[in-house]
mmCIF file of C-alpha atoms in Angstrom:
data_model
loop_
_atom_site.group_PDB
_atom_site.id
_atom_site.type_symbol
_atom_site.label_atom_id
_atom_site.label_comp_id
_atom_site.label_asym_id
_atom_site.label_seq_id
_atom_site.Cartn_x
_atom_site.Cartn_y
_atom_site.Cartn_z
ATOM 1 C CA UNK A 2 -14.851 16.525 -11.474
ATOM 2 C CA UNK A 3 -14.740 19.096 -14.298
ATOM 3 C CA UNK A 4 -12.923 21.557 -11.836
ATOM 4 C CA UNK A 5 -9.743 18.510 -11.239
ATOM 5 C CA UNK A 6 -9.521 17.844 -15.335
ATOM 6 C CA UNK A 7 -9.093 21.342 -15.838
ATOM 7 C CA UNK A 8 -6.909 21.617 -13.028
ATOM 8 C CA UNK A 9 -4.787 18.697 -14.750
ATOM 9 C CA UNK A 10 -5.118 20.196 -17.865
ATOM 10 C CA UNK A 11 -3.143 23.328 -16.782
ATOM 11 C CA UNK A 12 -0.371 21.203 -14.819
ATOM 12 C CA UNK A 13 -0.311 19.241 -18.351
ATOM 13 C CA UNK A 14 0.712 22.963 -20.227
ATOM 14 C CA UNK A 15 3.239 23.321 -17.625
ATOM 15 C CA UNK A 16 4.692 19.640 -18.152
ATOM 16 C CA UNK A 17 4.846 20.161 -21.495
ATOM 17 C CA UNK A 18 6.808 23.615 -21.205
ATOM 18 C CA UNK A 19 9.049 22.010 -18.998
ATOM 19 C CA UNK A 20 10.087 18.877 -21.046
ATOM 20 C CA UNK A 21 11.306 15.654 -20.458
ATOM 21 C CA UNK A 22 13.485 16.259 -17.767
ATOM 22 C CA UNK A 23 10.805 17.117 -15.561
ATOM 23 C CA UNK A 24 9.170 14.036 -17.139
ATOM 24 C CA UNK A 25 11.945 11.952 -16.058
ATOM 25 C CA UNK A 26 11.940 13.271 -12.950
ATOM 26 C CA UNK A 27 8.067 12.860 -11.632
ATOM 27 C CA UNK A 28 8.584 9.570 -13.297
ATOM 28 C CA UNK A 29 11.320 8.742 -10.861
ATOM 29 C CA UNK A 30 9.577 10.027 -8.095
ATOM 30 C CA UNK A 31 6.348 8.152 -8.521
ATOM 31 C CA UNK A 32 7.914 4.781 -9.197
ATOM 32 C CA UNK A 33 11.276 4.292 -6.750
ATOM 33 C CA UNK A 34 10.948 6.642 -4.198
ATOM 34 C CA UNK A 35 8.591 4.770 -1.731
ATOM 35 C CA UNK A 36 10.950 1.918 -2.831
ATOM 36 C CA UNK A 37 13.731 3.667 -1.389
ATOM 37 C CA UNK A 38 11.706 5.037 1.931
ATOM 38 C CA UNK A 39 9.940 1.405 2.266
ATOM 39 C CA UNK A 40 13.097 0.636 4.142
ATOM 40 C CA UNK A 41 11.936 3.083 7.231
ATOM 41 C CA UNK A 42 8.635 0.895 7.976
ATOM 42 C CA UNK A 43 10.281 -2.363 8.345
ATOM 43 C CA UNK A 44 12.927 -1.100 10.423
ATOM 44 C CA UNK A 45 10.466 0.292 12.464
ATOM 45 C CA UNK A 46 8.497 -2.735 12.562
ATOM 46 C CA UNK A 47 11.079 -5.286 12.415
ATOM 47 C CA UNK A 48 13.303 -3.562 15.119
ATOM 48 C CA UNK A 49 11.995 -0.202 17.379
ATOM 49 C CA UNK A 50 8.420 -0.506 17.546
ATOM 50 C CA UNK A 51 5.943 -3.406 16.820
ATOM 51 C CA UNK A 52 2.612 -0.975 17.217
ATOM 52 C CA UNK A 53 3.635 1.243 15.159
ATOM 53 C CA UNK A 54 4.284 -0.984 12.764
ATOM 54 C CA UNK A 55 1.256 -2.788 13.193
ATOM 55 C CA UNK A 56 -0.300 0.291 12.637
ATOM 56 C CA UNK A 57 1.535 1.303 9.072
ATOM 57 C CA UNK A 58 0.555 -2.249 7.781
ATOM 58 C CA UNK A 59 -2.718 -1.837 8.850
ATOM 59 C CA UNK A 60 -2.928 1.440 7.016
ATOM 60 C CA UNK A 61 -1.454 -0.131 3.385
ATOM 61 C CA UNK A 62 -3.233 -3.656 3.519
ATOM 62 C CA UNK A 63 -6.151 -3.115 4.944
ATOM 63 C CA UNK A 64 -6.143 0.542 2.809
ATOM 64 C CA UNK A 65 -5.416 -1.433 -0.021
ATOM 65 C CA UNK A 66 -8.544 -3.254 0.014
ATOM 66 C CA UNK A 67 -10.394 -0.401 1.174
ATOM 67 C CA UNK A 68 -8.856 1.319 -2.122
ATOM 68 C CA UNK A 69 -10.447 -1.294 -4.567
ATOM 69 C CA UNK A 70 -13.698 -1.110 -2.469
ATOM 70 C CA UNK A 71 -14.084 2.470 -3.372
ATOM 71 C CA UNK A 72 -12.625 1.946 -7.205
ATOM 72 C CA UNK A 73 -14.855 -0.622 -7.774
ATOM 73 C CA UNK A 74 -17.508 1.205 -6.228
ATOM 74 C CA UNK A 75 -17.133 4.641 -7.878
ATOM 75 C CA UNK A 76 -16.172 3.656 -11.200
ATOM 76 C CA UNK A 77 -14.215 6.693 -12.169
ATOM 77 C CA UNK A 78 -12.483 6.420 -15.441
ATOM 78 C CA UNK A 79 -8.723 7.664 -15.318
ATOM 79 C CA UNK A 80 -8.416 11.282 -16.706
ATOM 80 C CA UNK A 81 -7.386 10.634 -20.314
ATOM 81 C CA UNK A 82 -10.604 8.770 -20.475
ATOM 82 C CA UNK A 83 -12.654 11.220 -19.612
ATOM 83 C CA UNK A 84 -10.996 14.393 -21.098
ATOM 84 C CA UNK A 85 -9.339 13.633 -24.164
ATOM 85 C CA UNK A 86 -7.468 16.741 -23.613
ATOM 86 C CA UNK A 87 -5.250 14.865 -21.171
ATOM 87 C CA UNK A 88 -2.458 12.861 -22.946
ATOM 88 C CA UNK A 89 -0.010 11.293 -20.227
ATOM 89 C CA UNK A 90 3.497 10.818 -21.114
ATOM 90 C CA UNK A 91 3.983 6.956 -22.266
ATOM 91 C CA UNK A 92 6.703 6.315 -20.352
ATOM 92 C CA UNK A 93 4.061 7.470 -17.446
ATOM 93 C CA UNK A 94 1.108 5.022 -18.676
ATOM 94 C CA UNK A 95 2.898 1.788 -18.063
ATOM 95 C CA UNK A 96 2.197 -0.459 -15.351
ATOM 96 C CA UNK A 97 -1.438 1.757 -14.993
ATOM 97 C CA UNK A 98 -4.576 -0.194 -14.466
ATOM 98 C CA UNK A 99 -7.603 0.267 -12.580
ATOM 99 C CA UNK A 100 -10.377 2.760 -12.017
ATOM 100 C CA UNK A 101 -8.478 6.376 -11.182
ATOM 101 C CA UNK A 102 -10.710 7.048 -7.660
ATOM 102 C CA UNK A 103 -8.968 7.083 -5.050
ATOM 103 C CA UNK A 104 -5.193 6.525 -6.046
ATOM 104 C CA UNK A 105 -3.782 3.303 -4.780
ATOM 105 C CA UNK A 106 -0.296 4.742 -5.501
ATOM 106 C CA UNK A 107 -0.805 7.617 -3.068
ATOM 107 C CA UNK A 108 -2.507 5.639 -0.080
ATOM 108 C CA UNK A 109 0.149 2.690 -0.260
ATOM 109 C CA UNK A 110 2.915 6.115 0.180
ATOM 110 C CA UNK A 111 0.512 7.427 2.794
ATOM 111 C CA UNK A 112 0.180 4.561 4.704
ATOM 112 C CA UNK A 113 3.633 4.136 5.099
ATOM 113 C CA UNK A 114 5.502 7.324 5.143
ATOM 114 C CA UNK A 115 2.473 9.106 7.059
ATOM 115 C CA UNK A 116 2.254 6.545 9.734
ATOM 116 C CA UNK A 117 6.526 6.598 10.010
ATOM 117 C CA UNK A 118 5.945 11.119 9.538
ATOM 118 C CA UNK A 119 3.850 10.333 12.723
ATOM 119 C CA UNK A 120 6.225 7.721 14.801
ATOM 120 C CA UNK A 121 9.120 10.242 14.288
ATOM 121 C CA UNK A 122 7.404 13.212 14.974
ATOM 122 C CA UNK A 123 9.712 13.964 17.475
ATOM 123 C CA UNK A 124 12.811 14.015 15.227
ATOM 124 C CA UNK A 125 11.337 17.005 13.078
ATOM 125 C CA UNK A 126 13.646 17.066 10.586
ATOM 126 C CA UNK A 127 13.100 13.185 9.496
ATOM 127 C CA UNK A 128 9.557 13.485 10.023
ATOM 128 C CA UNK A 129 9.519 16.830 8.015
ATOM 129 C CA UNK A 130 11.345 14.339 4.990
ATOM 130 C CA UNK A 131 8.701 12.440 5.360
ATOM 131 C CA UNK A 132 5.564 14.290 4.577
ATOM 132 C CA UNK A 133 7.656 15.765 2.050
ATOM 133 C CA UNK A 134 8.608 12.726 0.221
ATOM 134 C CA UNK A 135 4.733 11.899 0.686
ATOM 135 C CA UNK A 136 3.809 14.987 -1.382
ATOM 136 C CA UNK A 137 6.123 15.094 -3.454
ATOM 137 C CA UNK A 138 4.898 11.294 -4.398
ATOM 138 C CA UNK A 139 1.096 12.743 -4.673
ATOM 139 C CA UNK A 140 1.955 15.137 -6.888
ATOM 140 C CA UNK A 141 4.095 13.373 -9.018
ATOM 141 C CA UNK A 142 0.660 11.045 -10.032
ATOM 142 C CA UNK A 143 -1.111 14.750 -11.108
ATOM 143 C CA UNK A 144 2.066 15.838 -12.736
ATOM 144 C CA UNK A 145 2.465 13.183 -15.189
ATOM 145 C CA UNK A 146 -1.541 12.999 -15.794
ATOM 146 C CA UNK A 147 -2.389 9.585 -14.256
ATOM 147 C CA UNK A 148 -4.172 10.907 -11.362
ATOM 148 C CA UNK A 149 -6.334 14.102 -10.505
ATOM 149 C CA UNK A 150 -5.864 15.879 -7.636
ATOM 150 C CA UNK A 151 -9.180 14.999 -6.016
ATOM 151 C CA UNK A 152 -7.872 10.879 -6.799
ATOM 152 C CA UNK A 153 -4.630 11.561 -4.157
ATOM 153 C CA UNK A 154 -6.249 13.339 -1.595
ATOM 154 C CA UNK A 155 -8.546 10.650 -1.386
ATOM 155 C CA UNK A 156 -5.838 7.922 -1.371
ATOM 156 C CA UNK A 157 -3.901 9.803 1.481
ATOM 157 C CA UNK A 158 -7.206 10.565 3.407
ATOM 158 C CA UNK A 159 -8.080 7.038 3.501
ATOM 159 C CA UNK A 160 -4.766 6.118 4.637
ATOM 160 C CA UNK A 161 -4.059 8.415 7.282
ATOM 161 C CA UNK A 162 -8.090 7.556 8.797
ATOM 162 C CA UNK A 163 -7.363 3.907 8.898
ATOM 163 C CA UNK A 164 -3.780 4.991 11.024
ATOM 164 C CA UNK A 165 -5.687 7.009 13.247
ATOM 165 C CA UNK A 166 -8.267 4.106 13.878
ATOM 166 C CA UNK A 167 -5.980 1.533 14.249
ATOM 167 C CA UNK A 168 -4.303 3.646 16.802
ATOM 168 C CA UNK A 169 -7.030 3.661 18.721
ATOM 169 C CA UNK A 170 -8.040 0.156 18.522
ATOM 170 C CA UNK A 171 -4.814 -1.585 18.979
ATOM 171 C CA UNK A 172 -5.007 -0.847 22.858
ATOM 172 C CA UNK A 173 -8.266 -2.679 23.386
ATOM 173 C CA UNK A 174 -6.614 -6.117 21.824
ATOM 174 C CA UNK A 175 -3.127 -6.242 22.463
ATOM 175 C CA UNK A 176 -2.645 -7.906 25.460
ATOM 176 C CA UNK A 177 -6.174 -9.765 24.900
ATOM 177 C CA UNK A 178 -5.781 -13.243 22.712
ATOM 178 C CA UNK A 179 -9.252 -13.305 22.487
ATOM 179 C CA UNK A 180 -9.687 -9.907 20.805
ATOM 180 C CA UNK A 181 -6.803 -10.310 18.528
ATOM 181 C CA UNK A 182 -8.554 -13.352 16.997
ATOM 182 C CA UNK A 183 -11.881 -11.453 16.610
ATOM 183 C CA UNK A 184 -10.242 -8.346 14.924
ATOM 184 C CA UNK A 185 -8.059 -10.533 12.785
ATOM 185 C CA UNK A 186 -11.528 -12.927 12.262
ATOM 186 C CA UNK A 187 -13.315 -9.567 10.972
ATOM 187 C CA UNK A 188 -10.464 -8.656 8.216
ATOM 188 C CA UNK A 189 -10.566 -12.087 7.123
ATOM 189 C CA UNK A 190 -14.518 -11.650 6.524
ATOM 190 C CA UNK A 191 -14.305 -8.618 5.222
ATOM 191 C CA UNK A 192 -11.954 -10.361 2.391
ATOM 192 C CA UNK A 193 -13.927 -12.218 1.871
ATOM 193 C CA UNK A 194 -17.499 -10.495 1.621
ATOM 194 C CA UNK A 195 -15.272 -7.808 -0.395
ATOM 195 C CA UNK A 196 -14.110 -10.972 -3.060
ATOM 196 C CA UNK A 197 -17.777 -11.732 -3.487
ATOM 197 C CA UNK A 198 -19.057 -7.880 -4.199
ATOM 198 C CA UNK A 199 -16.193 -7.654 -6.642
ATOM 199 C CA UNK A 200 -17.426 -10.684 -8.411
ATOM 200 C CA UNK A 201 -21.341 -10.617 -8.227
ATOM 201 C CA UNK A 202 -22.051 -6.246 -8.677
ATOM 202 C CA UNK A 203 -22.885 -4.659 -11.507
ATOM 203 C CA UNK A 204 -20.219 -2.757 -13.657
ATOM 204 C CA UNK A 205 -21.231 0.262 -15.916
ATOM 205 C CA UNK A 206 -20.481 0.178 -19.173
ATOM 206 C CA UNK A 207 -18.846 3.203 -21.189
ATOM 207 C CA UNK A 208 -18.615 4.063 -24.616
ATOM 208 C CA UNK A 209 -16.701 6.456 -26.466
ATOM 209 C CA UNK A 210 -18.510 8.695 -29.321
ATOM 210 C CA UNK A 211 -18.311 5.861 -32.144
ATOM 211 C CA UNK A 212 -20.274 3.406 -29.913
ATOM 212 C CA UNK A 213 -16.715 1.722 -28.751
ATOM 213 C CA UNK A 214 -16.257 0.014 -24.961
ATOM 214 C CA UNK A 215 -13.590 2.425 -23.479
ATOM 215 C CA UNK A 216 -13.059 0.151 -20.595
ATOM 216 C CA UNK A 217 -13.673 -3.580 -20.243
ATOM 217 C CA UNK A 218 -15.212 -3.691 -16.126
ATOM 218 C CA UNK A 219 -13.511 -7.162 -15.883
ATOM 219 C CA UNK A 220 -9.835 -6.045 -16.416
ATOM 220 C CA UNK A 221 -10.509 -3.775 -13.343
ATOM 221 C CA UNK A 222 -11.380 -6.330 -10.846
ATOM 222 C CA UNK A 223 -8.326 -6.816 -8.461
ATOM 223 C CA UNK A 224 -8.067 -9.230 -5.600
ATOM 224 C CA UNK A 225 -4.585 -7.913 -4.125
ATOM 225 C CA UNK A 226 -6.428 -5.721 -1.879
ATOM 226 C CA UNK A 227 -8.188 -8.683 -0.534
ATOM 227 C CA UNK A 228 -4.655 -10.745 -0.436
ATOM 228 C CA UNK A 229 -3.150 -8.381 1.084
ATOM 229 C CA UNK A 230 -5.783 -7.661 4.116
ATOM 230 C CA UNK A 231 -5.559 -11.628 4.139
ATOM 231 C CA UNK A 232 -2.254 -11.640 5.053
ATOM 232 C CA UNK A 233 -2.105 -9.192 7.538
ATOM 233 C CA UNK A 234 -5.099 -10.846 9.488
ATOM 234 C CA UNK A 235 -3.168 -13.985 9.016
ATOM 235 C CA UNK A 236 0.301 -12.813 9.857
ATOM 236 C CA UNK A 237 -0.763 -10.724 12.850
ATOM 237 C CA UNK A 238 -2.872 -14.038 14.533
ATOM 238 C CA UNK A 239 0.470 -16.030 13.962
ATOM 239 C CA UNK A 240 2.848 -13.545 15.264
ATOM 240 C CA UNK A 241 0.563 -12.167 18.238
ATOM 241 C CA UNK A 242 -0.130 -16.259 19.293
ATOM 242 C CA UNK A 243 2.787 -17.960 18.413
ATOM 243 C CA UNK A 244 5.679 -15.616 17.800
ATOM 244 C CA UNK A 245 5.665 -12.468 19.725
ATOM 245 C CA UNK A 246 8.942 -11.500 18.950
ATOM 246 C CA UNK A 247 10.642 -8.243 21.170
ATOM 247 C CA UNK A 248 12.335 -5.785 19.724
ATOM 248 C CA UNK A 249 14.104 -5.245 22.988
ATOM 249 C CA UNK A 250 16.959 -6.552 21.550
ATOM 250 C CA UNK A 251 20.702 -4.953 21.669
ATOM 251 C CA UNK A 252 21.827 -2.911 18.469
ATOM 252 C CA UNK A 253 24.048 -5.272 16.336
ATOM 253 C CA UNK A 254 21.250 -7.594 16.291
ATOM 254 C CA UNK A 255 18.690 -5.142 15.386
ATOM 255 C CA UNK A 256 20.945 -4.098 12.553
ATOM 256 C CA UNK A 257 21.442 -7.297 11.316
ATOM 257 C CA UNK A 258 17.580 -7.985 11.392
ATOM 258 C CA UNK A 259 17.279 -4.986 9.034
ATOM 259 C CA UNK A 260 19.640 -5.810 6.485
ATOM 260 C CA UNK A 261 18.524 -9.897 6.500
ATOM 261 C CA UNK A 262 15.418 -8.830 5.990
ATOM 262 C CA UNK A 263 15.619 -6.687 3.323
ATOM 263 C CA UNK A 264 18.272 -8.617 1.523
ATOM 264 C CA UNK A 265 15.506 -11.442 1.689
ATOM 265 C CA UNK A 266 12.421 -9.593 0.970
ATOM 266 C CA UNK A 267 13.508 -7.541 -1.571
ATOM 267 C CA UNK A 268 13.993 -10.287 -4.158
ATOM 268 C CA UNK A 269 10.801 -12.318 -2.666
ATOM 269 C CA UNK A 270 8.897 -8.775 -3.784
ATOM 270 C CA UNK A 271 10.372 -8.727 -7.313
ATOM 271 C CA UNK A 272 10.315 -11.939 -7.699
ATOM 272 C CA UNK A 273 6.983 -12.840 -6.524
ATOM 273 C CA UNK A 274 5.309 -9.705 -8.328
ATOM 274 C CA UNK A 275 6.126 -10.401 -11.117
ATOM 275 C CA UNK A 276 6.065 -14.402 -11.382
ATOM 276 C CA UNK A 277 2.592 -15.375 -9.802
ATOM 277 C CA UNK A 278 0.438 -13.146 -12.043
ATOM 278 C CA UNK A 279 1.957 -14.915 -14.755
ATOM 279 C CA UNK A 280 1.722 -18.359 -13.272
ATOM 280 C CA UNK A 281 -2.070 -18.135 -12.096
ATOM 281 C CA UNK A 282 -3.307 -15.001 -13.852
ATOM 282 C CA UNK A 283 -4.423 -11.726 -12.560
ATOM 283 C CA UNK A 284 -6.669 -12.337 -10.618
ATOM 284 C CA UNK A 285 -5.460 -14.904 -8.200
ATOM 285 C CA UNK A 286 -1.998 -14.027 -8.960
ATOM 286 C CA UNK A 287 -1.824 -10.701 -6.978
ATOM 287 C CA UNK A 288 -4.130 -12.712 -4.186
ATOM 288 C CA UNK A 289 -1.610 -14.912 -3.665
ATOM 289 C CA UNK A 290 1.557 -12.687 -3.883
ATOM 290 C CA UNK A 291 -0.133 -10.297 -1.448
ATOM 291 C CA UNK A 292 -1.088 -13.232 1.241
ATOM 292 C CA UNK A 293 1.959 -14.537 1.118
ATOM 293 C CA UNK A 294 4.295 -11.410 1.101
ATOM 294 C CA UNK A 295 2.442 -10.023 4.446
ATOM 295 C CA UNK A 296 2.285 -13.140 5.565
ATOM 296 C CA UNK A 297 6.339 -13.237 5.537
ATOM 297 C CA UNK A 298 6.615 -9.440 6.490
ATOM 298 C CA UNK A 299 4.743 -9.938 9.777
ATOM 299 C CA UNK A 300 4.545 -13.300 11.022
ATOM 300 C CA UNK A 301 7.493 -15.421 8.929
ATOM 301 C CA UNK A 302 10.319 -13.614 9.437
ATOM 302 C CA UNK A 303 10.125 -12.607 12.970
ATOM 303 C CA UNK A 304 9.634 -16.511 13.960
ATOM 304 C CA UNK A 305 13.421 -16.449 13.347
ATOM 305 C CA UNK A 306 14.126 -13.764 16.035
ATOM 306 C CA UNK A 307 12.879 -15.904 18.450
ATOM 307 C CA UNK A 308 15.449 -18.885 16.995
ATOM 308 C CA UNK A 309 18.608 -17.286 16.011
ATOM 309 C CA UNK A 310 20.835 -15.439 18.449
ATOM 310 C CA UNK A 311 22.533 -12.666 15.905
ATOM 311 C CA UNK A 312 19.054 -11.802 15.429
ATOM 312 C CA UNK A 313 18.327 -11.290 19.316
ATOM 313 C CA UNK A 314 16.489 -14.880 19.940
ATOM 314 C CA UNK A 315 17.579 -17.063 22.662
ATOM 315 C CA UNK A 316 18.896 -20.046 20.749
#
């Protein structure tokens, strides 16, 4: 770990001797432009290519709760705890909770701009973008201090495994009801075994040199992860039993899928993010967001494919 602070030390010299533009900049980077890209995995899933879809929200949900598994786990203090040397820029610490190992930020960006890297692979120069805007993303986290190096590389790792497996696995249950319920039956247990280790294991405790807690264990706990591998169990069973929507569909209809959609979800996302941690905490707030946006994303949405003609259903 020594050899990433100091690593992050010397980026933070260069930051510094740089200025705030480049501040302003990273700081850009790291919070809008997966916003920006998230646009590419919905079209992909909403309209081109269900699997591959599939397999990018398999990556971030299912990630995402394999991220908190591993930060709750690990218990690795973010950088400026444990070098003091390391001062982020405060425009850079907002909106930063959590243990630092692995970054969340950079396995939510691999999970989706990895997995659509790999669906376009064959259009070079948009798959090219894409691992670009990926790293560009990961090193925007060690550039403004919030993240080592060793924290993204982890994040992406994890990401671009769980593609890979999912890859593999979605062949053996696809066409198989029976299957489909048991894999979506495991993610749901998983949750849920994952919700009770959060609550029931042991946190260390650390202190600074004057005997002060530096972090309190029981702001870390997060049960997004665990809403958001909720919902995608949940939203795949619906859509793979009762939906099954086609994206065989002709182009005007596929466009206007696209831009109902995101016209739709974009304001559920703000909306919802920021409302239901307020309205039933942290904790069960970002459960319940998480559930419910997935829920939408995979299984709500498309029923109205199969129900309104501009959107290529039959009624």
């Amino acid at each position: 770990m020594g050899f990433f602070l100091e690593q992050l030390y010397q980026i933070q010299q260069l930051r510094e001797a740089i200025g705030p533009l480049g501040i302003a900049l990273m700081n850009w980077v790291s919070q809008n432009l997966l916003s920006l890209l998230g646009i590419i995995p919905l079209y992909i899933f909403w309209c081109r290519d269900k699997k591959a879809g599939y397999t990018m929200a398999f990556a971030v949900s299912v990630g995402s709760l394999a991220n908190h598994l591993l930060k709750l786990t690990c218990c690795v203090e973010r950088p400026w705890v444990l070098d003091e040397r390391i001062t982020p820029p405060e425009v850079a610490l907002q909106n930063q909770g959590g243990y630092s190992f692995p970054s969340g930020h950079a396995q939510l960006a691999a999970g989706y701009l990895a997995g659509s890297a790999i669906w376009l692979r064959r259009k070079k120069a948009l798959s090219a973008a894409c691992w670009l805007a990926l790293a560009l993303i990961g090193f925007s986290r060690v550039y403004l201090g919030v993240h080592t190096l060793l924290d993204v590389l982890a994040g992406i790792g994890e990401a671009v495994i769980l593609l890979l497996v999912f890859r593999k696995l979605i062949p053996w249950f696809w066409n198989d009801r029976k299957r489909t319920t048991q894999v979506c039956a495991a993610i749901l247990a998983a949750a849920l075994l994952s919700t009770v280790y959060f609550l029931v294991k042991p946190y260390p405790l650390h202190y600074d040199a004057a005997g002060q807690l530096l972090t309190d264990p029981k702001t870390m706990i997060t049960f997004s992860g665990v809403g958001a591998a909720s919902g995608f169990a949940l939203g795949m069973f619906l859509e793979r039993r009762f939906v099954d929507f086609t994206t065989d569909v002709p182009a005007r209809a596929k466009l206007y899928r696209l831009l109902i959609g995101v016209l739709v979800y974009l304001p559920l996302y703000a909306a919802g993010n920021h409302l239901m941690p307020q309205i039933l905490g942290g904790y069960w707030g970002g459960y319940f967001f998480n559930l419910a946006l997935w829920t939408f994303t995979l299984a709500g949405y498309p029923y109205f494919f199969n129900k309104l003609r501009i959107l290529g259903g039959g009624v």
